[in-house]
């Protein structure tokens, strides 16, 4: 009898160990995804095997102007939290950003949308991710996410927008010089006249980028697509105007599935950072938590 109980105990330990291994979240994988213009540097985070259950939802994380797939430090913890909830993520470097080999002049709204098309299709083929898709975008990445239902080819089910640069037309470039919009117009005119123009951010924007910005209205796109949207803005944003933020807040509040959160981020800058380490950590925790809760609820229903 003692031997029997010993065997039962050993089997229980083995089963517990196997379950632990199955539930462990895999490490992020650095990948190169074939795109329309060449390979796209990206990071894939898959959920634990037993957390998948069936179809695996996917969230594409879209960084802002001159950013990278680090997402100002927020994308990695967000990906980890989504993985714990059974949601896969892929975060990519857009043209001219991060590890991208392309020039920054290839950074345009249509190229960004094409890259999102490519990574979603690739995740379906390579990883078997067949569940609903959501987009999470910061700043210009938020503008892209707002426009993606118009510009992209893949179906999406929900959008999470962090401080999107959603001013109508050229107003969306106000972050190039928030103190003097005439300087933004001058840079845009130079780009359209010469094919490209330098900016105070140390990169050159193309005439195509300026033209696409002029022709786009992300808030109208949000109203047209009618998707569930989470919108956040911070209280110390120094690169977006009050008018831009108010217009996007009003738009999202008018949507049946619209959720707006600003109070939690009163002490954050445009990138949801703060010089105080404790405040900074809380901003990151709140941003990742509410985004995970929103996207999990929308994609796993």
Tab-separated table of C-alpha atoms in Angstrom:
chain	number	residue	atom	x	y	z
A	1	UNK	CA	0.000	0.000	0.000
A	2	UNK	CA	2.866	2.362	0.830
A	3	UNK	CA	4.411	1.658	-2.564
A	4	UNK	CA	1.063	2.286	-4.265
A	5	UNK	CA	0.636	5.655	-2.567
A	6	UNK	CA	4.193	6.524	-3.466
A	7	UNK	CA	3.474	5.807	-7.118
A	8	UNK	CA	0.295	7.890	-7.002
A	9	UNK	CA	2.195	10.784	-5.455
A	10	UNK	CA	4.934	10.522	-8.064
A	11	UNK	CA	2.386	10.522	-10.882
A	12	UNK	CA	0.684	13.569	-9.383
A	13	UNK	CA	3.984	15.416	-9.245
A	14	UNK	CA	4.736	14.494	-12.846
A	15	UNK	CA	1.287	15.652	-13.947
A	16	UNK	CA	1.704	18.930	-12.075
A	17	UNK	CA	5.114	19.428	-13.645
A	18	UNK	CA	3.793	18.716	-17.130
A	19	UNK	CA	0.897	21.119	-16.576
A	20	UNK	CA	3.324	23.800	-15.403
A	21	UNK	CA	5.436	23.348	-18.524
A	22	UNK	CA	2.395	23.506	-20.771
A	23	UNK	CA	1.149	26.663	-19.120
A	24	UNK	CA	4.435	28.519	-19.269
A	25	UNK	CA	4.320	31.433	-21.686
A	26	UNK	CA	6.855	30.956	-24.508
A	27	UNK	CA	9.698	33.425	-24.863
A	28	UNK	CA	9.239	36.221	-27.432
A	29	UNK	CA	10.719	35.404	-30.826
A	30	UNK	CA	12.576	37.861	-33.040
A	31	UNK	CA	11.500	37.267	-36.645
A	32	UNK	CA	11.756	38.708	-40.150
A	33	UNK	CA	8.363	38.754	-41.845
A	34	UNK	CA	8.201	38.893	-45.647
A	35	UNK	CA	6.493	42.086	-46.741
A	36	UNK	CA	5.568	43.832	-49.965
A	37	UNK	CA	8.826	45.840	-49.947
A	38	UNK	CA	11.153	43.415	-48.146
A	39	UNK	CA	11.454	41.815	-44.735
A	40	UNK	CA	9.770	43.427	-41.735
A	41	UNK	CA	11.616	43.145	-38.392
A	42	UNK	CA	9.175	42.010	-35.728
A	43	UNK	CA	8.745	40.279	-32.380
A	44	UNK	CA	6.169	37.540	-31.892
A	45	UNK	CA	4.742	36.620	-28.493
A	46	UNK	CA	2.593	33.505	-28.410
A	47	UNK	CA	0.444	32.483	-25.437
A	48	UNK	CA	0.889	29.333	-23.363
A	49	UNK	CA	-0.400	26.219	-25.108
A	50	UNK	CA	-3.215	25.435	-22.695
A	51	UNK	CA	-4.319	29.054	-22.705
A	52	UNK	CA	-5.154	28.856	-26.398
A	53	UNK	CA	-8.256	26.720	-25.995
A	54	UNK	CA	-9.138	26.967	-29.676
A	55	UNK	CA	-8.782	29.915	-31.977
A	56	UNK	CA	-5.975	32.224	-30.888
A	57	UNK	CA	-6.756	35.944	-31.104
A	58	UNK	CA	-4.022	38.262	-32.361
A	59	UNK	CA	-3.100	41.849	-31.542
A	60	UNK	CA	-0.743	43.860	-33.763
A	61	UNK	CA	1.178	46.528	-31.835
A	62	UNK	CA	1.874	49.682	-33.860
A	63	UNK	CA	4.446	52.212	-32.654
A	64	UNK	CA	4.514	55.951	-33.257
A	65	UNK	CA	6.527	58.394	-35.368
A	66	UNK	CA	10.293	57.628	-35.122
A	67	UNK	CA	9.468	54.917	-32.573
A	68	UNK	CA	10.099	51.185	-32.644
A	69	UNK	CA	8.539	47.895	-31.635
A	70	UNK	CA	9.631	48.624	-28.064
A	71	UNK	CA	6.656	50.976	-27.860
A	72	UNK	CA	8.487	53.288	-25.435
A	73	UNK	CA	8.848	50.319	-23.100
A	74	UNK	CA	5.137	49.484	-22.983
A	75	UNK	CA	4.797	46.860	-25.724
A	76	UNK	CA	6.767	44.075	-24.050
A	77	UNK	CA	4.753	44.037	-20.794
A	78	UNK	CA	1.517	44.443	-22.765
A	79	UNK	CA	2.443	41.456	-24.950
A	80	UNK	CA	3.254	39.391	-21.853
A	81	UNK	CA	-0.086	40.225	-20.227
A	82	UNK	CA	-2.026	39.447	-23.398
A	83	UNK	CA	-0.163	36.128	-23.708
A	84	UNK	CA	-1.259	35.227	-20.181
A	85	UNK	CA	-4.838	35.736	-21.393
A	86	UNK	CA	-4.352	33.512	-24.447
A	87	UNK	CA	-3.823	36.317	-26.972
A	88	UNK	CA	-0.895	36.326	-29.420
A	89	UNK	CA	0.868	39.549	-30.374
A	90	UNK	CA	3.237	40.746	-33.052
A	91	UNK	CA	5.030	44.073	-32.765
A	92	UNK	CA	6.863	45.417	-35.793
A	93	UNK	CA	9.279	48.124	-36.856
A	94	UNK	CA	7.764	50.305	-39.559
A	95	UNK	CA	9.887	51.650	-42.428
A	96	UNK	CA	12.919	53.614	-41.258
A	97	UNK	CA	12.310	52.732	-37.604
A	98	UNK	CA	14.035	50.361	-35.195
A	99	UNK	CA	15.799	47.587	-37.104
A	100	UNK	CA	14.145	48.429	-40.434
A	101	UNK	CA	16.578	48.615	-43.353
A	102	UNK	CA	14.325	51.014	-45.288
A	103	UNK	CA	14.812	54.786	-45.422
A	104	UNK	CA	12.446	56.908	-43.389
A	105	UNK	CA	10.981	58.316	-46.579
A	106	UNK	CA	9.268	54.910	-46.976
A	107	UNK	CA	7.324	55.659	-43.786
A	108	UNK	CA	3.851	56.336	-45.188
A	109	UNK	CA	0.347	55.422	-44.098
A	110	UNK	CA	-0.179	53.052	-47.021
A	111	UNK	CA	3.158	51.310	-46.421
A	112	UNK	CA	2.355	50.951	-42.738
A	113	UNK	CA	-1.038	49.448	-43.577
A	114	UNK	CA	0.604	47.076	-46.071
A	115	UNK	CA	3.033	45.944	-43.360
A	116	UNK	CA	0.145	45.226	-40.997
A	117	UNK	CA	-1.530	43.258	-43.808
A	118	UNK	CA	1.646	41.204	-44.201
A	119	UNK	CA	2.186	40.432	-40.535
A	120	UNK	CA	-1.425	39.353	-39.974
A	121	UNK	CA	-1.338	37.036	-43.009
A	122	UNK	CA	2.047	35.655	-41.933
A	123	UNK	CA	0.891	34.988	-38.371
A	124	UNK	CA	-2.056	33.041	-39.712
A	125	UNK	CA	0.152	30.960	-41.980
A	126	UNK	CA	3.201	30.421	-39.767
A	127	UNK	CA	1.624	30.248	-36.317
A	128	UNK	CA	-1.917	29.158	-37.112
A	129	UNK	CA	-3.370	32.236	-35.428
A	130	UNK	CA	-6.918	32.182	-36.751
A	131	UNK	CA	-8.867	34.111	-34.119
A	132	UNK	CA	-10.117	37.709	-34.203
A	133	UNK	CA	-7.545	40.465	-34.718
A	134	UNK	CA	-7.110	43.701	-32.806
A	135	UNK	CA	-4.779	46.645	-33.323
A	136	UNK	CA	-3.115	48.674	-30.587
A	137	UNK	CA	-1.404	51.852	-31.744
A	138	UNK	CA	0.405	54.755	-30.120
A	139	UNK	CA	0.455	58.278	-31.580
A	140	UNK	CA	0.967	57.885	-35.353
A	141	UNK	CA	0.444	54.166	-34.826
A	142	UNK	CA	-2.921	55.104	-33.345
A	143	UNK	CA	-3.736	57.132	-36.438
A	144	UNK	CA	-2.819	54.135	-38.569
A	145	UNK	CA	-5.003	51.848	-36.451
A	146	UNK	CA	-7.909	54.281	-36.852
A	147	UNK	CA	-7.460	54.301	-40.634
A	148	UNK	CA	-6.615	50.619	-41.050
A	149	UNK	CA	-10.223	49.440	-41.638
A	150	UNK	CA	-10.130	51.734	-44.712
A	151	UNK	CA	-6.523	51.174	-45.808
A	152	UNK	CA	-5.931	47.533	-44.914
A	153	UNK	CA	-7.058	44.227	-46.366
A	154	UNK	CA	-7.397	42.134	-43.195
A	155	UNK	CA	-10.477	42.146	-40.981
A	156	UNK	CA	-10.055	43.591	-37.499
A	157	UNK	CA	-12.410	43.353	-34.532
A	158	UNK	CA	-11.203	46.008	-32.068
A	159	UNK	CA	-8.876	48.993	-31.744
A	160	UNK	CA	-6.884	50.322	-28.778
A	161	UNK	CA	-5.601	53.855	-29.372
A	162	UNK	CA	-2.967	55.441	-27.142
A	163	UNK	CA	-2.747	59.205	-27.720
A	164	UNK	CA	-3.513	58.888	-31.441
A	165	UNK	CA	-2.377	61.726	-33.721
A	166	UNK	CA	-5.872	61.950	-35.163
A	167	UNK	CA	-6.060	65.544	-36.292
A	168	UNK	CA	-7.893	65.875	-39.597
A	169	UNK	CA	-5.610	66.033	-42.619
A	170	UNK	CA	-2.341	67.889	-42.186
A	171	UNK	CA	-3.315	68.767	-38.610
A	172	UNK	CA	-2.261	65.216	-37.831
A	173	UNK	CA	1.341	66.386	-38.240
A	174	UNK	CA	1.061	69.046	-35.541
A	175	UNK	CA	3.535	67.094	-33.402
A	176	UNK	CA	6.296	68.162	-35.808
A	177	UNK	CA	6.055	71.632	-34.254
A	178	UNK	CA	3.192	72.056	-31.829
A	179	UNK	CA	4.319	75.602	-30.967
A	180	UNK	CA	4.037	76.919	-34.531
A	181	UNK	CA	1.812	75.147	-37.024
A	182	UNK	CA	3.051	77.411	-39.825
A	183	UNK	CA	6.362	75.565	-39.554
A	184	UNK	CA	4.535	72.269	-40.053
A	185	UNK	CA	2.910	73.681	-43.177
A	186	UNK	CA	6.323	74.873	-44.393
A	187	UNK	CA	7.859	71.411	-43.960
A	188	UNK	CA	4.894	69.839	-45.734
A	189	UNK	CA	5.169	72.289	-48.623
A	190	UNK	CA	8.895	71.594	-48.938
A	191	UNK	CA	8.290	67.847	-49.018
A	192	UNK	CA	5.620	68.190	-51.689
A	193	UNK	CA	7.826	70.471	-53.782
A	194	UNK	CA	11.092	68.517	-53.453
A	195	UNK	CA	9.934	64.959	-52.792
A	196	UNK	CA	11.082	64.997	-49.170
A	197	UNK	CA	11.895	67.364	-46.310
A	198	UNK	CA	13.777	67.232	-43.041
A	199	UNK	CA	12.089	67.574	-39.643
A	200	UNK	CA	13.238	68.603	-36.181
A	201	UNK	CA	12.930	64.939	-35.190
A	202	UNK	CA	15.969	64.108	-37.305
A	203	UNK	CA	14.158	62.239	-40.078
A	204	UNK	CA	13.008	63.158	-43.577
A	205	UNK	CA	9.369	62.741	-44.534
A	206	UNK	CA	8.256	62.097	-48.086
A	207	UNK	CA	5.805	63.860	-50.350
A	208	UNK	CA	3.696	60.670	-50.349
A	209	UNK	CA	3.473	60.754	-46.570
A	210	UNK	CA	2.370	64.402	-46.578
A	211	UNK	CA	-0.190	63.770	-49.302
A	212	UNK	CA	-1.651	60.783	-47.481
A	213	UNK	CA	-1.863	62.791	-44.282
A	214	UNK	CA	-3.678	65.612	-46.101
A	215	UNK	CA	-6.209	63.175	-47.521
A	216	UNK	CA	-6.929	61.221	-44.330
A	217	UNK	CA	-9.531	61.767	-41.621
A	218	UNK	CA	-9.029	59.112	-38.930
A	219	UNK	CA	-11.990	60.144	-36.785
A	220	UNK	CA	-14.313	59.853	-39.772
A	221	UNK	CA	-12.796	56.411	-40.375
A	222	UNK	CA	-13.556	55.426	-36.771
A	223	UNK	CA	-17.163	56.492	-37.163
A	224	UNK	CA	-17.464	54.612	-40.444
A	225	UNK	CA	-16.036	51.307	-39.200
A	226	UNK	CA	-18.062	51.252	-35.983
A	227	UNK	CA	-15.597	48.951	-34.197
A	228	UNK	CA	-15.163	48.783	-30.422
A	229	UNK	CA	-12.470	51.337	-29.533
A	230	UNK	CA	-10.451	52.016	-26.392
A	231	UNK	CA	-9.000	55.533	-26.354
A	232	UNK	CA	-6.496	56.922	-23.867
A	233	UNK	CA	-4.862	60.327	-23.593
A	234	UNK	CA	-2.380	61.562	-21.012
A	235	UNK	CA	-2.611	64.716	-18.962
A	236	UNK	CA	0.793	66.181	-19.860
A	237	UNK	CA	0.845	65.656	-23.614
A	238	UNK	CA	3.084	68.330	-25.109
A	239	UNK	CA	2.878	67.334	-28.780
A	240	UNK	CA	-0.868	67.084	-29.475
A	241	UNK	CA	-3.311	69.969	-29.315
A	242	UNK	CA	-6.345	70.121	-27.054
A	243	UNK	CA	-8.517	70.375	-30.174
A	244	UNK	CA	-7.135	67.106	-31.584
A	245	UNK	CA	-7.642	65.261	-28.322
A	246	UNK	CA	-11.123	66.679	-27.750
A	247	UNK	CA	-12.216	65.766	-31.281
A	248	UNK	CA	-11.068	62.167	-30.929
A	249	UNK	CA	-12.572	61.811	-27.452
A	250	UNK	CA	-15.913	63.047	-28.797
A	251	UNK	CA	-15.721	60.624	-31.716
A	252	UNK	CA	-14.971	57.571	-29.580
A	253	UNK	CA	-17.610	58.503	-27.011
A	254	UNK	CA	-20.168	58.519	-29.836
A	255	UNK	CA	-19.361	54.921	-30.787
A	256	UNK	CA	-21.496	52.094	-29.341
A	257	UNK	CA	-18.344	50.238	-28.274
A	258	UNK	CA	-16.290	53.303	-27.415
A	259	UNK	CA	-14.365	53.555	-24.136
A	260	UNK	CA	-12.336	56.615	-23.124
A	261	UNK	CA	-9.835	56.688	-20.245
A	262	UNK	CA	-7.848	59.787	-19.379
A	263	UNK	CA	-7.957	60.118	-15.592
A	264	UNK	CA	-5.473	57.331	-14.926
A	265	UNK	CA	-2.853	59.092	-17.048
A	266	UNK	CA	-3.066	62.635	-15.707
A	267	UNK	CA	0.625	62.547	-14.760
A	268	UNK	CA	1.891	61.010	-17.984
A	269	UNK	CA	3.515	62.627	-20.993
A	270	UNK	CA	2.745	61.746	-24.607
A	271	UNK	CA	4.633	58.457	-24.198
A	272	UNK	CA	2.973	57.654	-20.842
A	273	UNK	CA	6.200	58.280	-18.957
A	274	UNK	CA	7.030	60.338	-15.868
A	275	UNK	CA	10.362	61.327	-14.339
A	276	UNK	CA	9.278	59.889	-10.993
A	277	UNK	CA	10.033	56.155	-11.062
A	278	UNK	CA	7.018	55.130	-8.993
A	279	UNK	CA	4.608	57.232	-11.060
A	280	UNK	CA	6.219	55.955	-14.259
A	281	UNK	CA	5.759	52.343	-13.178
A	282	UNK	CA	2.120	52.964	-12.285
A	283	UNK	CA	1.438	54.597	-15.655
A	284	UNK	CA	2.836	51.548	-17.441
A	285	UNK	CA	0.893	49.154	-15.211
A	286	UNK	CA	-2.401	50.976	-15.758
A	287	UNK	CA	-1.883	51.366	-19.505
A	288	UNK	CA	-1.104	47.676	-19.986
A	289	UNK	CA	-3.874	46.537	-17.636
A	290	UNK	CA	-6.762	48.458	-19.183
A	291	UNK	CA	-5.570	47.640	-22.714
A	292	UNK	CA	-5.309	43.942	-21.891
A	293	UNK	CA	-8.751	43.933	-20.266
A	294	UNK	CA	-10.344	45.720	-23.209
A	295	UNK	CA	-8.750	43.643	-25.964
A	296	UNK	CA	-9.274	40.346	-24.155
A	297	UNK	CA	-12.948	41.140	-23.652
A	298	UNK	CA	-13.408	42.111	-27.315
A	299	UNK	CA	-11.397	39.312	-28.922
A	300	UNK	CA	-12.295	36.342	-26.725
A	301	UNK	CA	-16.076	36.715	-26.517
